[in-house]
PDB file of C-alpha atoms and ligand atoms in Angstrom:
ATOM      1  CA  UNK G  23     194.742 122.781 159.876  1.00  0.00           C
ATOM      2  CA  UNK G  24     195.141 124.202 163.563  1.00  0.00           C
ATOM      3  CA  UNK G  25     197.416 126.769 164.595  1.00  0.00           C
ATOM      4  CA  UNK G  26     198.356 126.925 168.254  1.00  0.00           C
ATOM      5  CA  UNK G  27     201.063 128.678 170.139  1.00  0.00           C
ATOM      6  CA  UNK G  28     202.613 125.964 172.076  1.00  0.00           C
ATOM      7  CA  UNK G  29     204.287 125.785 175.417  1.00  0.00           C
ATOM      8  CA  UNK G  30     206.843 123.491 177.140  1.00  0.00           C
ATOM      9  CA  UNK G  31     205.068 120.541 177.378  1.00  0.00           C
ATOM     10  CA  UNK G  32     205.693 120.155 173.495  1.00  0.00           C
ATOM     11  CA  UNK G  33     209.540 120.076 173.896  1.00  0.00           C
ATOM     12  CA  UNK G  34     209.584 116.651 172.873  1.00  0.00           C
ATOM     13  CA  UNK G  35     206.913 116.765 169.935  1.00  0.00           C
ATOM     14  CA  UNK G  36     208.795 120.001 168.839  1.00  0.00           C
ATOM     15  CA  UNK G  37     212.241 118.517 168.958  1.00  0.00           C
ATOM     16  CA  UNK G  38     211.308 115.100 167.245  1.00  0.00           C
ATOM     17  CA  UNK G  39     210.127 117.678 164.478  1.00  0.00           C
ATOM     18  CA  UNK G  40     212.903 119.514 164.219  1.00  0.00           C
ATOM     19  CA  UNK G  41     215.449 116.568 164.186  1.00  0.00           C
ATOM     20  CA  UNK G  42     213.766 114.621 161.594  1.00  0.00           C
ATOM     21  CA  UNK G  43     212.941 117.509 158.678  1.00  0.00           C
ATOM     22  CA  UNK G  44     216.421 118.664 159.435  1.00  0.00           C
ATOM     23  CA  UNK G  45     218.212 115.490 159.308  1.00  0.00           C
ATOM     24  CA  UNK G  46     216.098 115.098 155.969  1.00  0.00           C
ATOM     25  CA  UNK G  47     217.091 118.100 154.025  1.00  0.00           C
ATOM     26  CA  UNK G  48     220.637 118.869 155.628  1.00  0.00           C
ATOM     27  CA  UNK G  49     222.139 115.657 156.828  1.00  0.00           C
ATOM     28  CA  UNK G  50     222.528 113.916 160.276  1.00  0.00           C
ATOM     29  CA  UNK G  51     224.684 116.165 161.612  1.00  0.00           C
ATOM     30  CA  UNK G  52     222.413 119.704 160.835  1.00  0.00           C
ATOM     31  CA  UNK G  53     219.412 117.684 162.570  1.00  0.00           C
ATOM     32  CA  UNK G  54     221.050 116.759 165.597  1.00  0.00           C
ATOM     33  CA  UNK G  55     222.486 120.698 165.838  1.00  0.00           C
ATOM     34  CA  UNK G  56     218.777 122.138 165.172  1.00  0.00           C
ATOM     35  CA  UNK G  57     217.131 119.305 166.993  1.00  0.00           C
ATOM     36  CA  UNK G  58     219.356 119.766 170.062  1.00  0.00           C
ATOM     37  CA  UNK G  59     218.901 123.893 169.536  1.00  0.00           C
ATOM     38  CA  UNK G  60     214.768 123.087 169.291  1.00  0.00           C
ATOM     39  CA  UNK G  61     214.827 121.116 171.681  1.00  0.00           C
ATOM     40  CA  UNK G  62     216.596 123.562 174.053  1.00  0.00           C
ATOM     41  CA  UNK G  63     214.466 126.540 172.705  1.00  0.00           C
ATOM     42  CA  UNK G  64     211.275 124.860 173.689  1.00  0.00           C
ATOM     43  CA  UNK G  65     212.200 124.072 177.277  1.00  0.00           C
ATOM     44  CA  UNK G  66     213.065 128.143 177.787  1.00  0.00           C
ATOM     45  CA  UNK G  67     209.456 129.266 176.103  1.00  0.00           C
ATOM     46  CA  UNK G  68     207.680 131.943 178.421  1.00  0.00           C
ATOM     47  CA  UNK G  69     205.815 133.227 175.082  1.00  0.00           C
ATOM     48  CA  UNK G  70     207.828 136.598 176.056  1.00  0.00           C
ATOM     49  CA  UNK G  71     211.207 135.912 175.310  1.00  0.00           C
ATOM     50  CA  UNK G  72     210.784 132.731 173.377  1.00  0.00           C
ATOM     51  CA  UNK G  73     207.624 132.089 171.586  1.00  0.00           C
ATOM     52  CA  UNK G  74     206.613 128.854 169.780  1.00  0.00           C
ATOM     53  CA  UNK G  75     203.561 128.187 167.064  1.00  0.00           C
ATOM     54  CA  UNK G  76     202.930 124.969 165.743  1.00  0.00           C
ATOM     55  CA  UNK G  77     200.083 123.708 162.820  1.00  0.00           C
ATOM     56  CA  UNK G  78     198.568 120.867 163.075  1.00  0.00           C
ATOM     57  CA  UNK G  79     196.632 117.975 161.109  1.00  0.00           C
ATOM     58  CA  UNK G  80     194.860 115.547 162.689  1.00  0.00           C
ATOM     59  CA  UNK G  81     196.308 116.287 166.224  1.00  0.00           C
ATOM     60  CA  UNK G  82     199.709 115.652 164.784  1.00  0.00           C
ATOM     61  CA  UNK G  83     202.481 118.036 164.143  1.00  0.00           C
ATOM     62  CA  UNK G  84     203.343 119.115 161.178  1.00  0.00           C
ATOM     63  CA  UNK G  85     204.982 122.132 161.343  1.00  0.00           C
ATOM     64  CA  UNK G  86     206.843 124.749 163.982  1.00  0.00           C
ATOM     65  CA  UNK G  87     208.245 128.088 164.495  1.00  0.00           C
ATOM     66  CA  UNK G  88     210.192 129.975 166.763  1.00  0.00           C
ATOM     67  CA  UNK G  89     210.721 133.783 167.631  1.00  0.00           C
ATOM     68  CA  UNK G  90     212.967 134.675 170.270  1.00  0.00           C
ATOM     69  CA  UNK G  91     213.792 138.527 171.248  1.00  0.00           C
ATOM     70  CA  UNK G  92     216.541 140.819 170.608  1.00  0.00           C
ATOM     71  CA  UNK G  93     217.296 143.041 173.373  1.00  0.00           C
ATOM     72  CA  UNK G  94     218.189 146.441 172.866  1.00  0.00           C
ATOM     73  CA  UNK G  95     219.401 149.410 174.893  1.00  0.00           C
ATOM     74  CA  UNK G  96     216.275 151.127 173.324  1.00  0.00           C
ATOM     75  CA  UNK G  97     212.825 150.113 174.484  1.00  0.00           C
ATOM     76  CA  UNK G  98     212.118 148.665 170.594  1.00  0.00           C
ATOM     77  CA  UNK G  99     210.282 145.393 169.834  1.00  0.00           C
ATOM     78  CA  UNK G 100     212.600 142.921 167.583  1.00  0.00           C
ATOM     79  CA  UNK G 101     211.903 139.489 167.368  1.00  0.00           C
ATOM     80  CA  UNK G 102     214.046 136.490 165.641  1.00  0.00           C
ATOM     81  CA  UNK G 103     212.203 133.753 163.499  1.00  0.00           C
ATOM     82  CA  UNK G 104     214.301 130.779 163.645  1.00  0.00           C
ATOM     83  CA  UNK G 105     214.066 127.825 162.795  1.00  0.00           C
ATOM     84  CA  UNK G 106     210.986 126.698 160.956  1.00  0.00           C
ATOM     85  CA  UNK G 107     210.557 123.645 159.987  1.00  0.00           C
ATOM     86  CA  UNK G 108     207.397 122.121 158.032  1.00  0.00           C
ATOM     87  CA  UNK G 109     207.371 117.773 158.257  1.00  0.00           C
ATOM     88  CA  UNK G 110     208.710 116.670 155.139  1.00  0.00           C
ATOM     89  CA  UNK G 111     205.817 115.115 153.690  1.00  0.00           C
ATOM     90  CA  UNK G 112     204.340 118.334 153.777  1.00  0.00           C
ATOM     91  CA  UNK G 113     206.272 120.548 152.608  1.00  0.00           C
ATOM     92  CA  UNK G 114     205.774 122.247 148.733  1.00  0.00           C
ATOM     93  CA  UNK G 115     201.769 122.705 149.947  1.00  0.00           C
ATOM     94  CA  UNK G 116     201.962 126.420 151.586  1.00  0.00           C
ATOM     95  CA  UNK G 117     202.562 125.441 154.865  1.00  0.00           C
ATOM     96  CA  UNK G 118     205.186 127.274 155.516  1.00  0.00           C
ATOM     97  CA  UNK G 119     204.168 130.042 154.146  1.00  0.00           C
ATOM     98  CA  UNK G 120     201.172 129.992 156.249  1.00  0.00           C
ATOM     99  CA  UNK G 121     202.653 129.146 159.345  1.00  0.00           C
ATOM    100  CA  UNK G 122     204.924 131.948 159.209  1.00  0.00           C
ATOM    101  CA  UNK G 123     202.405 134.684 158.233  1.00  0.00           C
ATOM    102  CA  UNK G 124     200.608 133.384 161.597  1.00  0.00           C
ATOM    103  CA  UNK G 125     203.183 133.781 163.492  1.00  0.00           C
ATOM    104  CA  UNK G 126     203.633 136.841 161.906  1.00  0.00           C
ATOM    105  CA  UNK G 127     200.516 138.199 163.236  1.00  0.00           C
ATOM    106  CA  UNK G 128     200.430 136.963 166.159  1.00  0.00           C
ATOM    107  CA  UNK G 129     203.633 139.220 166.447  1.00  0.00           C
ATOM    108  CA  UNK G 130     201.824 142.188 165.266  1.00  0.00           C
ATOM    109  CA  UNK G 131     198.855 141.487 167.887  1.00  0.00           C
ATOM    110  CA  UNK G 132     201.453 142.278 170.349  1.00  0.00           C
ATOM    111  CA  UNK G 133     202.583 145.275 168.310  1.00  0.00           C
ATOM    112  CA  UNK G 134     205.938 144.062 168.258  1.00  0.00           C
ATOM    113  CA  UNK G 135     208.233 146.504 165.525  1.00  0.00           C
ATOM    114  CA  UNK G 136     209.867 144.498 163.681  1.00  0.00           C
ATOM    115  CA  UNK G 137     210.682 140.951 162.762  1.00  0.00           C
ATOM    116  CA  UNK G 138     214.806 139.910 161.531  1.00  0.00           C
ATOM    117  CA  UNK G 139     215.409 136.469 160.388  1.00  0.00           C
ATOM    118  CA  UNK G 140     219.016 135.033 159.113  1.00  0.00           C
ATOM    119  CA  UNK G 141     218.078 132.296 155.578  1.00  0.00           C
ATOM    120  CA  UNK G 142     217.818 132.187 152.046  1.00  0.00           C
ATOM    121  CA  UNK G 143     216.496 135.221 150.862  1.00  0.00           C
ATOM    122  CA  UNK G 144     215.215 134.068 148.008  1.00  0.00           C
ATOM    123  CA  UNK G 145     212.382 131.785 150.677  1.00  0.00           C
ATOM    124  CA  UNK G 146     211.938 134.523 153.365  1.00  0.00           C
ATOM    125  CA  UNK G 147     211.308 137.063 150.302  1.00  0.00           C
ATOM    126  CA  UNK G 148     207.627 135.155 149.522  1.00  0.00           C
ATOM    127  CA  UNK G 149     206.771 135.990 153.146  1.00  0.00           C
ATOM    128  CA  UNK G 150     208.135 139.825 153.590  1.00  0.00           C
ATOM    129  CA  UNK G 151     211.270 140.096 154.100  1.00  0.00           C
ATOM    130  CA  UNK G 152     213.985 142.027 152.552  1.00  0.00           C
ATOM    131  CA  UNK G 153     217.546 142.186 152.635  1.00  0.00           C
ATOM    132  CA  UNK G 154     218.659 144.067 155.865  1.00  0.00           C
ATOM    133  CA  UNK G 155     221.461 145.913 156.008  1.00  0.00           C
ATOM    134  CA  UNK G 156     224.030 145.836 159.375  1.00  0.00           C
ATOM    135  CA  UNK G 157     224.081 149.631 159.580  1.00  0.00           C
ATOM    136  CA  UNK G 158     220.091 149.727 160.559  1.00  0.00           C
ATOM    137  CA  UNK G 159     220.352 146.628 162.564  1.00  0.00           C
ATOM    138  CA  UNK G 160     223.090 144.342 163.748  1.00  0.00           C
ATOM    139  CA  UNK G 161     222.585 140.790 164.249  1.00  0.00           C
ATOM    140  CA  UNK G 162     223.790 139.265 167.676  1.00  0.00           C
ATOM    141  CA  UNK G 163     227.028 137.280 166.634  1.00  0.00           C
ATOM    142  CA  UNK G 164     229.359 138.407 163.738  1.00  0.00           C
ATOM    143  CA  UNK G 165     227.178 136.814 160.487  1.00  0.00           C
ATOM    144  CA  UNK G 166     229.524 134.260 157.956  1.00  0.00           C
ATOM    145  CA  UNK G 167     226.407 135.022 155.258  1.00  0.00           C
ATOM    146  CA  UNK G 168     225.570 138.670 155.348  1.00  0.00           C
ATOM    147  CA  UNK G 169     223.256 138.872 152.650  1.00  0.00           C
ATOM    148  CA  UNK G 170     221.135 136.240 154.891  1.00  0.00           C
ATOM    149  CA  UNK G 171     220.329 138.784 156.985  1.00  0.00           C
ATOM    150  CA  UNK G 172     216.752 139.901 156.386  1.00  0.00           C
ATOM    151  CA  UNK G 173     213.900 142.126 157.958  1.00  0.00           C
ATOM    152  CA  UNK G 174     210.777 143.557 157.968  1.00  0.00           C
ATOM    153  CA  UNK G 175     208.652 146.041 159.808  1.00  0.00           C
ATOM    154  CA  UNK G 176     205.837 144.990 161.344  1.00  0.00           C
ATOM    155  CA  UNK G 177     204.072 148.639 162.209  1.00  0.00           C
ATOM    156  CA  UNK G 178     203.860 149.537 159.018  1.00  0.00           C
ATOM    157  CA  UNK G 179     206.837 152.511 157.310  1.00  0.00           C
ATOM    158  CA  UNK G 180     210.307 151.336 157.023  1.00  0.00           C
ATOM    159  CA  UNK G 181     212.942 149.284 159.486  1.00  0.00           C
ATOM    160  CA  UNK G 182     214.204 151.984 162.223  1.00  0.00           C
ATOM    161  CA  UNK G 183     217.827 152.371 162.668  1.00  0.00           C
ATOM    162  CA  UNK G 184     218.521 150.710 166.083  1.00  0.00           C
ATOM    163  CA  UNK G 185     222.124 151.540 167.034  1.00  0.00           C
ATOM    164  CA  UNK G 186     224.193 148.902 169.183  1.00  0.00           C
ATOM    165  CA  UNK G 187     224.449 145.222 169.050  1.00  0.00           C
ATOM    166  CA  UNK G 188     221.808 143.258 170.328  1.00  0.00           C
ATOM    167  CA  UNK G 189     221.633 140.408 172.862  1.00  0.00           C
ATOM    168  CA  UNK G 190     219.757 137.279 171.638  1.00  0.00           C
ATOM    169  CA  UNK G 191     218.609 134.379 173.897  1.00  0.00           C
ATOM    170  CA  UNK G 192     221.228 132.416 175.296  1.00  0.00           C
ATOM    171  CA  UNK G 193     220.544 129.023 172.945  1.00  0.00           C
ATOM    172  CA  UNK G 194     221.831 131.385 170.316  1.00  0.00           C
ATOM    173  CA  UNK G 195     224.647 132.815 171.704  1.00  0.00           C
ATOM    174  CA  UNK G 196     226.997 130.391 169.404  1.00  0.00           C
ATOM    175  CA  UNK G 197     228.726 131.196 166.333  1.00  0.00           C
ATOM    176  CA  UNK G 198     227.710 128.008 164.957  1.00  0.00           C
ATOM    177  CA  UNK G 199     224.142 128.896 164.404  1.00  0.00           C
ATOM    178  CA  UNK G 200     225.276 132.419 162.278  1.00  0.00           C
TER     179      UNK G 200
HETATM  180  C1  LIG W  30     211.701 125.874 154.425  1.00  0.00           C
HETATM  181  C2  LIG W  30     210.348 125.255 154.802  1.00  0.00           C
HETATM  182  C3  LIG W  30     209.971 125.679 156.208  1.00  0.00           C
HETATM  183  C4  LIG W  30     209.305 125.789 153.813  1.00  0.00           C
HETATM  184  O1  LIG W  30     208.047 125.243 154.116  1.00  0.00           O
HETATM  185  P1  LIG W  30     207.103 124.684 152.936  1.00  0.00           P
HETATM  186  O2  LIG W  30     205.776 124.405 153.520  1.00  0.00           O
HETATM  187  O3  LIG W  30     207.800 123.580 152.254  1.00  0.00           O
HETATM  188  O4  LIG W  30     207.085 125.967 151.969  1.00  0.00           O
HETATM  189  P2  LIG W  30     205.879 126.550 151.153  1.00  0.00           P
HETATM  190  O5  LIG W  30     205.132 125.426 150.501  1.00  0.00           O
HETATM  191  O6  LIG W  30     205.103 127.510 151.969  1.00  0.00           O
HETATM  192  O7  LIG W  30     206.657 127.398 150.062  1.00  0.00           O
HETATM  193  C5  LIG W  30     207.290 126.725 149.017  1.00  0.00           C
HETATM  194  C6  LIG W  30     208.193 127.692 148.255  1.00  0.00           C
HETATM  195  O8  LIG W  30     209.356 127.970 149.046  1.00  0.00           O
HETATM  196  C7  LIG W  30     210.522 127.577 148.335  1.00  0.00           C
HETATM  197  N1  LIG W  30     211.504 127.033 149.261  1.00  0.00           N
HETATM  198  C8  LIG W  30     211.327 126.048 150.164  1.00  0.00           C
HETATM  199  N2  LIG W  30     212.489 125.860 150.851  1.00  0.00           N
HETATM  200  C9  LIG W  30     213.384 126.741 150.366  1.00  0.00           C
HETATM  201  C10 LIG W  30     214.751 127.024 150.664  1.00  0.00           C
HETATM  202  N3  LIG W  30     215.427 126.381 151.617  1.00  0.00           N
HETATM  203  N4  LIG W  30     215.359 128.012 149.961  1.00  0.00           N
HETATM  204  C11 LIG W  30     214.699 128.699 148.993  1.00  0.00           C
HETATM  205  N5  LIG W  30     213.407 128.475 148.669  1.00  0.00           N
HETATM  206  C12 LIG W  30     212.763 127.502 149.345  1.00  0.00           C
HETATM  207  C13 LIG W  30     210.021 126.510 147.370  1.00  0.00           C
HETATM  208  O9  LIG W  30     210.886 126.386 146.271  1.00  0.00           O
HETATM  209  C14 LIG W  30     208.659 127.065 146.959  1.00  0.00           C
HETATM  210  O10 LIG W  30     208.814 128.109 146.017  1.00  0.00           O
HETATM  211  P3  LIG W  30     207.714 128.346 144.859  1.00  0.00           P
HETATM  212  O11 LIG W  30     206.410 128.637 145.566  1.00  0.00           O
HETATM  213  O12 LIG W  30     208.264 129.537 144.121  1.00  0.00           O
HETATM  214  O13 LIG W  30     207.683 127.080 144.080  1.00  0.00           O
HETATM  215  C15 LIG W  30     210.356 123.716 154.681  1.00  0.00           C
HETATM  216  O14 LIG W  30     210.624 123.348 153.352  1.00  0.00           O
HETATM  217  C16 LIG W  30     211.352 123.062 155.600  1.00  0.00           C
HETATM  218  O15 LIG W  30     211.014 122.756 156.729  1.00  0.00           O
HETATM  219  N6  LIG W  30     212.587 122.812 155.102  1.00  0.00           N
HETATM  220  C17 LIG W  30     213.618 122.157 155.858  1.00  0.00           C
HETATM  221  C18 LIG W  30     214.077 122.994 157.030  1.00  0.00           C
HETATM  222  C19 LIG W  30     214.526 124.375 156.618  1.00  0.00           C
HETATM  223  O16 LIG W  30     215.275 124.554 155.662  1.00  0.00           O
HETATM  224  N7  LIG W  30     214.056 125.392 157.359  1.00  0.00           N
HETATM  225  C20 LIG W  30     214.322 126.769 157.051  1.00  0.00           C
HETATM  226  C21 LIG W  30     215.586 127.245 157.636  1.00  0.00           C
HETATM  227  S1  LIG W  30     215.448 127.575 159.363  1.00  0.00           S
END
């Protein structure tokens, strides 16, 4: 297994990814969405604002993540994982797991604060995260599931309260994806 962080010239590989698992577990209409938002994502990576890992298995890929910043009037480090997606013959074996706690690292390399991420709880729980409330910090777009909004620091103590709303990347600036 070989974890890179990938750059544009995997828009395609990432996107073909995306689209299938998606359109697997959630329907054709979900994997167009979060193949069209992958797809999108990957074309705007500068591994600053938008940062992409991937695993691989015999030089094929089998699983991807994105983080994307949050800018805030303050000078903090947030970052946004979303989406992951691990190929669905893979899945159940760890990988996802795995892939995130890379990218997870990689984050803290770059002693970014703190990572936020909008799922099932009950998933993002096995890899750190915890229930975040609004009043420490708010997500981008008004949320339709509050209690998917999770966090975690990433320098060690507790979440910092960040006031104001944050700006996210423009391929999330849609109220379909919260
Ligand atoms: C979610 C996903 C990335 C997890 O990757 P994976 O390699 O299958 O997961 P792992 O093997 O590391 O972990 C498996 C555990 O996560 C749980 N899990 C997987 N998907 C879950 C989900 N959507 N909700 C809750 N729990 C989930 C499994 O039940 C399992 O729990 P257990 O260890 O207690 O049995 C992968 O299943 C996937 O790509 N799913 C489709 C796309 C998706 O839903 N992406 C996440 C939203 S952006």
């Amino acid at each position: 297994m070989d974890y890179k962080t990938l750059d544009k010239s995997k828009q395609e590989e990432v996107a073909g990814l995306f689209t299938f698992v998606f359109t697997s577990s959630e329907g054709e209409k979900e994997g167009i969405l979060i193949g069209n938002l992958s797809s999108e994502l990957a074309s705007s990576i500068d591994n600053e604002e938008t940062i992409c890992f991937g695993v691989y298995e015999n030089e094929s890929l089998i699983g991807s993540i994105f983080f994307t910043r949050l800018q805030f009037h303050e000078p903090i480090q947030v970052y946004m994982l979303a989406p992951v997606a691990v190929s669905t013959e893979h899945q159940e074996k760890g990988i996802g797991q795995a892939l995130i706690n890379y990218g997870l690292n990689e984050l803290k390399k770059r002693s970014v604060n703190v990572a936020v991420t909008y799922g099932s709880p009950s998933f993002y729980s096995k890899v750190g995260f915890l229930p975040l409330s609004e009043n420490v910090i708010q997500a981008p777009l008004k949320l339709s599931m509050p209690f998917g909004w999770l966090g975690q620091s990433l320098s060690g103590g507790s979440i910092p309260t960040i006031n104001g709303r944050p700006a996210c990347v423009k391929e999330f600036n849609d109220p379909v994806y919260w």
